[in-house]
Amino acid sequence: MYLEYDPSQGRQDRFGRELAFLWFGSNRLLNYEMIRDGFAYEYTYSDSYHYQTLFKQAQRAADSGDRGLWHASTCGGVAE
């Protein structure tokens, strides 16, 4: 397991929260998996970042697949 930092973003946000991508081995990106499965959502504060396109695609797939936050039984099918 390791953290990947995006050089375009800095390591922390303005609230002191760590900004990193969490990898398990060389092929499992936890941030992506959580968004894809509907357990998290993509959020861009201001500047684009390295995996932004991938994460937005994963969120659309979760939404259209009624997974996680987008399933009617969790948030009424509406997550914002």
XYZ file of C-alpha atoms in Angstrom:
80
model
C 0.000 0.000 0.000
C 1.292 3.465 -0.812
C 0.178 7.071 -1.256
C 0.551 8.942 -4.523
C 0.568 12.721 -4.440
C -0.425 14.936 -7.358
C 2.288 17.568 -7.921
C -0.336 20.007 -9.217
C -2.239 19.998 -5.901
C 0.034 20.145 -2.893
C -0.091 17.593 -0.099
C -2.827 19.197 2.018
C -5.913 21.270 1.418
C -6.621 24.562 3.176
C -8.094 22.663 6.160
C -4.983 20.530 6.629
C -6.488 17.363 5.142
C -4.152 15.047 3.279
C -4.626 15.031 -0.514
C -3.429 11.709 -1.868
C -4.370 8.708 -3.955
C -4.250 5.394 -2.084
C -2.878 2.429 -4.011
C -2.974 -1.254 -3.033
C -0.189 -2.818 -5.041
C 0.315 -1.481 -8.542
C -3.209 -1.896 -9.924
C -5.832 -1.061 -7.261
C -6.632 2.588 -6.706
C -8.859 2.780 -3.613
C -10.136 6.296 -4.385
C -11.389 5.090 -7.780
C -12.970 1.916 -6.372
C -14.877 3.859 -3.710
C -16.293 6.283 -6.300
C -17.071 3.492 -8.782
C -18.976 1.538 -6.127
C -20.891 4.602 -4.947
C -19.241 4.952 -1.528
C -17.671 8.331 -2.346
C -18.118 11.039 -4.918
C -15.807 13.068 -7.108
C -15.256 16.628 -5.984
C -13.094 19.258 -7.641
C -12.480 22.365 -5.568
C -10.800 24.498 -8.211
C -7.852 23.007 -10.103
C -8.075 19.847 -12.161
C -6.051 16.893 -10.911
C -4.400 13.779 -12.314
C -7.270 11.241 -12.053
C -10.144 13.711 -12.450
C -11.460 12.290 -15.747
C -11.292 8.710 -14.449
C -13.072 9.642 -11.214
C -15.828 11.554 -13.041
C -16.412 8.535 -15.300
C -16.560 6.263 -12.249
C -19.135 8.523 -10.606
C -21.333 8.542 -13.713
C -21.157 4.735 -13.766
C -22.126 4.515 -10.078
C -25.006 6.937 -10.619
C -26.350 5.198 -13.715
C -25.858 1.800 -12.049
C -27.746 2.843 -8.886
C -24.796 1.854 -6.718
C -24.071 3.037 -3.196
C -25.098 6.648 -2.609
C -27.130 6.636 -5.816
C -29.267 3.639 -4.850
C -32.839 4.490 -3.847
C -32.498 2.605 -0.548
C -29.560 4.709 0.688
C -30.058 8.357 -0.227
C -33.285 8.169 -2.132
C -31.201 7.789 -5.272
C -29.986 11.388 -5.029
C -26.486 12.238 -3.873
C -25.014 15.704 -4.084
